Short mmCIF file of N, CA and C in Angstrom, two decimals:
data_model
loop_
_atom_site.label_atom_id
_atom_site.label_comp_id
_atom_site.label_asym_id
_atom_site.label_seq_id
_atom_site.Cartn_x
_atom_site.Cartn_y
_atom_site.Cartn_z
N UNK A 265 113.47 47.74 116.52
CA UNK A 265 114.28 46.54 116.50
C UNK A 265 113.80 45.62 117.61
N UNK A 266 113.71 44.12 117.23
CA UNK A 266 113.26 43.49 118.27
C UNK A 266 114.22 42.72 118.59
N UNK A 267 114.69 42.87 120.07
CA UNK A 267 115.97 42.66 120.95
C UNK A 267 115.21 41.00 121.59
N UNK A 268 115.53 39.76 121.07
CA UNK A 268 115.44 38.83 122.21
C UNK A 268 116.20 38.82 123.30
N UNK A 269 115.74 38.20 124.61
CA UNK A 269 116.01 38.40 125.59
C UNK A 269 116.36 36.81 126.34
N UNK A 270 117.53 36.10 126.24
CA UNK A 270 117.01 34.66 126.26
C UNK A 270 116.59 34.33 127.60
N UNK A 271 115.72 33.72 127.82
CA UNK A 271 114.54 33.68 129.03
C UNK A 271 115.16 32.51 129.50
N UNK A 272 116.05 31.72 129.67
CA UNK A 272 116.45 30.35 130.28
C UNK A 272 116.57 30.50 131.87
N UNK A 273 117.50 31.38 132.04
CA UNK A 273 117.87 32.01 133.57
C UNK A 273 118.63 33.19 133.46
N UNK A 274 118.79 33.91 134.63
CA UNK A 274 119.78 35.02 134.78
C UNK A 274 118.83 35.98 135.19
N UNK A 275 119.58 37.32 135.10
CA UNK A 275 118.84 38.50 135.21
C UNK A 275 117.89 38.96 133.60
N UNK A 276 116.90 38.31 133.91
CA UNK A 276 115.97 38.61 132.96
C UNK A 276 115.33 39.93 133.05
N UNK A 277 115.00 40.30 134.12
CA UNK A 277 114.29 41.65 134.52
C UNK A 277 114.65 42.82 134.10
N UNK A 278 116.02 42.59 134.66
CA UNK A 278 116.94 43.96 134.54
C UNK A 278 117.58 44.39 133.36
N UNK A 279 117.66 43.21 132.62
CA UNK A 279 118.14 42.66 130.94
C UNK A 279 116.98 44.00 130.20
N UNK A 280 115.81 43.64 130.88
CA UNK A 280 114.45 43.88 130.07
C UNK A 280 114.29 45.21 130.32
N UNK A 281 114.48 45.77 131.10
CA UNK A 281 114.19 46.82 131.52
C UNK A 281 115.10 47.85 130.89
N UNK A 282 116.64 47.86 130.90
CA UNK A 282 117.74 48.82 129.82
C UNK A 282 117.41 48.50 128.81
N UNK A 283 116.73 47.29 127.91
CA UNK A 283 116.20 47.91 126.75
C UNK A 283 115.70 48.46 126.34
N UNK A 284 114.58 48.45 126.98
CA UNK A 284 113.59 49.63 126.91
C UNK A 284 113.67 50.57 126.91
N UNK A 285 114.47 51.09 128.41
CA UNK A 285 115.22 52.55 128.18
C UNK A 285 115.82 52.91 126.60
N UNK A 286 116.76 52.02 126.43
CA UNK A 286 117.39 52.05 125.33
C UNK A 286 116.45 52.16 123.65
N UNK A 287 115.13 52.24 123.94
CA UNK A 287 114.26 52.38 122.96
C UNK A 287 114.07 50.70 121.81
N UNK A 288 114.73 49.72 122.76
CA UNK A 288 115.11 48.70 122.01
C UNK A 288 112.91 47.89 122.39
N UNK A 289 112.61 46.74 121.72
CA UNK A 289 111.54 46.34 122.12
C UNK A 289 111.69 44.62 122.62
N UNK A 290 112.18 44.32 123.46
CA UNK A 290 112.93 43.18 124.22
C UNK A 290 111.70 41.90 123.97
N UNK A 291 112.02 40.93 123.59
CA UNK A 291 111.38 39.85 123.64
C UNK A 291 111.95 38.67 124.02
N UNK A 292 110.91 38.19 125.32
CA UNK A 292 111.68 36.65 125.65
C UNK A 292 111.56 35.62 124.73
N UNK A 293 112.90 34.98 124.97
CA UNK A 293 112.96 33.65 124.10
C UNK A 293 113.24 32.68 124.59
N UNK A 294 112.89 31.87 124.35
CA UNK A 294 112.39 30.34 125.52
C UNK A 294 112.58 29.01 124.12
N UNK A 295 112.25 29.46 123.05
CA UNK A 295 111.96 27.99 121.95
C UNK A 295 112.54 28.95 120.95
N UNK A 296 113.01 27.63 119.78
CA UNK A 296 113.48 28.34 118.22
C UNK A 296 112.32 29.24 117.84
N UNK A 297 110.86 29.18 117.71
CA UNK A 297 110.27 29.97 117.15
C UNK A 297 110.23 31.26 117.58
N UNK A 298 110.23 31.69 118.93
CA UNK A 298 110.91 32.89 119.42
C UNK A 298 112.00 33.38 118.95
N UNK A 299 113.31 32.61 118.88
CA UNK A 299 114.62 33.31 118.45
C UNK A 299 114.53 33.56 116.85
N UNK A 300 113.64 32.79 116.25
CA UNK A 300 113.58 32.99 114.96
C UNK A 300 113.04 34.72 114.47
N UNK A 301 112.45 35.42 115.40
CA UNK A 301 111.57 36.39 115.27
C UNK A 301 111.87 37.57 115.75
N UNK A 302 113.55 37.29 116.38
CA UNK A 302 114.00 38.42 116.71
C UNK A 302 115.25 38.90 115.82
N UNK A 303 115.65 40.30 115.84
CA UNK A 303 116.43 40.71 115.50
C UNK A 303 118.13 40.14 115.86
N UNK A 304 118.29 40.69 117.28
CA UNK A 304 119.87 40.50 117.71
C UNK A 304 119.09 39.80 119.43
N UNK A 305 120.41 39.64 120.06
CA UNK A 305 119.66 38.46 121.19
C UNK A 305 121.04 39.14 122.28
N UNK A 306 119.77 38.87 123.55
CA UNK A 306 121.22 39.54 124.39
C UNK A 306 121.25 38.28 125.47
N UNK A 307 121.91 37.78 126.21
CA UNK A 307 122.04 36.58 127.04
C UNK A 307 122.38 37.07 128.28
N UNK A 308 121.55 36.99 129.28
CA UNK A 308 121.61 37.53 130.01
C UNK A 308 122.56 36.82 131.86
N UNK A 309 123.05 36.12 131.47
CA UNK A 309 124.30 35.37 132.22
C UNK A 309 123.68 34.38 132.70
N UNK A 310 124.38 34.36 133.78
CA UNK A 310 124.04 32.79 134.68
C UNK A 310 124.98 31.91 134.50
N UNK A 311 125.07 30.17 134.88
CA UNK A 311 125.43 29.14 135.00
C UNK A 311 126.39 28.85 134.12
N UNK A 312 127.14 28.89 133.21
CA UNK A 312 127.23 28.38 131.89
C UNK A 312 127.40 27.04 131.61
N UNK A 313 127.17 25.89 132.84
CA UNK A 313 126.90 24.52 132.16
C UNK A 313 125.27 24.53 132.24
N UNK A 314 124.89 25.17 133.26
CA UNK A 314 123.11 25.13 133.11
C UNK A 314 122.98 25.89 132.18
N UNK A 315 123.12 26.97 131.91
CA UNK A 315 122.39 27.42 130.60
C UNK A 315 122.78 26.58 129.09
N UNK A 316 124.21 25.83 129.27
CA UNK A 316 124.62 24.58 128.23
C UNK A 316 123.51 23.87 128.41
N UNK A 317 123.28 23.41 128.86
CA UNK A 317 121.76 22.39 129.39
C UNK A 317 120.79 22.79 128.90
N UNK A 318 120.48 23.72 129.14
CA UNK A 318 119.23 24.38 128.99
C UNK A 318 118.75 24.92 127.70
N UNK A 319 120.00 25.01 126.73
CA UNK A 319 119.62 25.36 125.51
C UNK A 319 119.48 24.14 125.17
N UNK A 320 120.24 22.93 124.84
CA UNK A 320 119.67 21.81 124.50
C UNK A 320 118.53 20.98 124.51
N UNK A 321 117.80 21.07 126.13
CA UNK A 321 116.58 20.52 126.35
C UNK A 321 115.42 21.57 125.65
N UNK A 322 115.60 23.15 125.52
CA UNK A 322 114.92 23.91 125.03
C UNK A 322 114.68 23.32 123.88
N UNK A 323 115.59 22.81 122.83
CA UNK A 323 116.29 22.65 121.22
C UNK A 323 116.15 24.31 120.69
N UNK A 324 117.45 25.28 121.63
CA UNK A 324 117.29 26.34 121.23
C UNK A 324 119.18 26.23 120.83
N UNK A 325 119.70 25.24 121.32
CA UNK A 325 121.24 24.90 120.62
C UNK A 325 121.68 24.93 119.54
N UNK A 326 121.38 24.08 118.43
CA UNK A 326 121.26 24.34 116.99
C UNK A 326 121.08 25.85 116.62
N UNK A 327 119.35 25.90 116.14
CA UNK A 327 119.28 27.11 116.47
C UNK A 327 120.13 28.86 116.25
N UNK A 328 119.78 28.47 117.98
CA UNK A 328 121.27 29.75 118.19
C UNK A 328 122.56 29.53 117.55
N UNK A 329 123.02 28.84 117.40
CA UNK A 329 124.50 28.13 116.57
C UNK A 329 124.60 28.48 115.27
N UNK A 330 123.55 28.61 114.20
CA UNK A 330 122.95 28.80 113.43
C UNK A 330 123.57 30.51 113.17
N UNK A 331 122.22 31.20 114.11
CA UNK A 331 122.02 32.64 114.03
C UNK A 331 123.45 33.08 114.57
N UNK A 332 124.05 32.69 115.15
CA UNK A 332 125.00 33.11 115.88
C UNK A 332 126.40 33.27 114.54
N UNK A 333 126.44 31.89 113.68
CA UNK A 333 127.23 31.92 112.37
C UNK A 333 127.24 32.84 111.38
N UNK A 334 125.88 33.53 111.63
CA UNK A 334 125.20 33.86 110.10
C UNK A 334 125.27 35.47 110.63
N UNK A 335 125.78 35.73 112.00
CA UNK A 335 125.87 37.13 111.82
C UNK A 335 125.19 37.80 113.02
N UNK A 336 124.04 37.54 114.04
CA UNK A 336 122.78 38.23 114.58
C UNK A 336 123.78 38.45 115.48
N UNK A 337 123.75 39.88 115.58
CA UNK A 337 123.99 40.52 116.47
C UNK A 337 123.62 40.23 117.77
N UNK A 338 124.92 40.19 119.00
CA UNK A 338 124.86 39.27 119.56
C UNK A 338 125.65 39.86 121.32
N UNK A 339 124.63 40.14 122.50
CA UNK A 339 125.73 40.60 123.29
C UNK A 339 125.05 39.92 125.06
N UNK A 340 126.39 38.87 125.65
CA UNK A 340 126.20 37.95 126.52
C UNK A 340 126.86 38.61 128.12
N UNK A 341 126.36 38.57 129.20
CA UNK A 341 126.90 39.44 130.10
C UNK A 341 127.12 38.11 131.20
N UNK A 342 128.56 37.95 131.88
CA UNK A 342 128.18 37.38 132.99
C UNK A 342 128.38 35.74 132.48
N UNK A 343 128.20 35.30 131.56
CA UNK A 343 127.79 34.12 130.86
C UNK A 343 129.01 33.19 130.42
#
């Protein structure tokens, strides 16, 4: 299963690293064509008006809004 990892800010590292353990295969996501290519998406906290920001200037807003309606498994820490 390929676990995106959204790469905007936060604890990305540590995000990345329990997946692995977890046998999961973590991929950062930074742009729609990334999130498009993953399975379920984990958000790894931070700001929540900067990361509001930050998905927009990405154009990863839509998007995620999208995947997020339609079901993709979905788990945000901190955020």
């Amino acid at each position: 299963m390929k676990v995106g990892l959204l790469a905007l800010q936060g604890a990305i590292g540590p995000h990345g690293e329990m997946l692995r353990e977890l046998g999961a295969t973590p991929v950062e996501v930074r742009t729609p064509e990334q999130l498009a290519d993953v399975d379920a998406l984990v958000l790894p906290g931070g700001e929540s008006t900067t990361m509001s920001k930050l998905l927009v200037t990405s154009g990863l807003a839509d998007p995620l809004a999208e995947r997020l309606a339609a079901g993709m498994p979905t788990f945000g820490t901190c955020a």
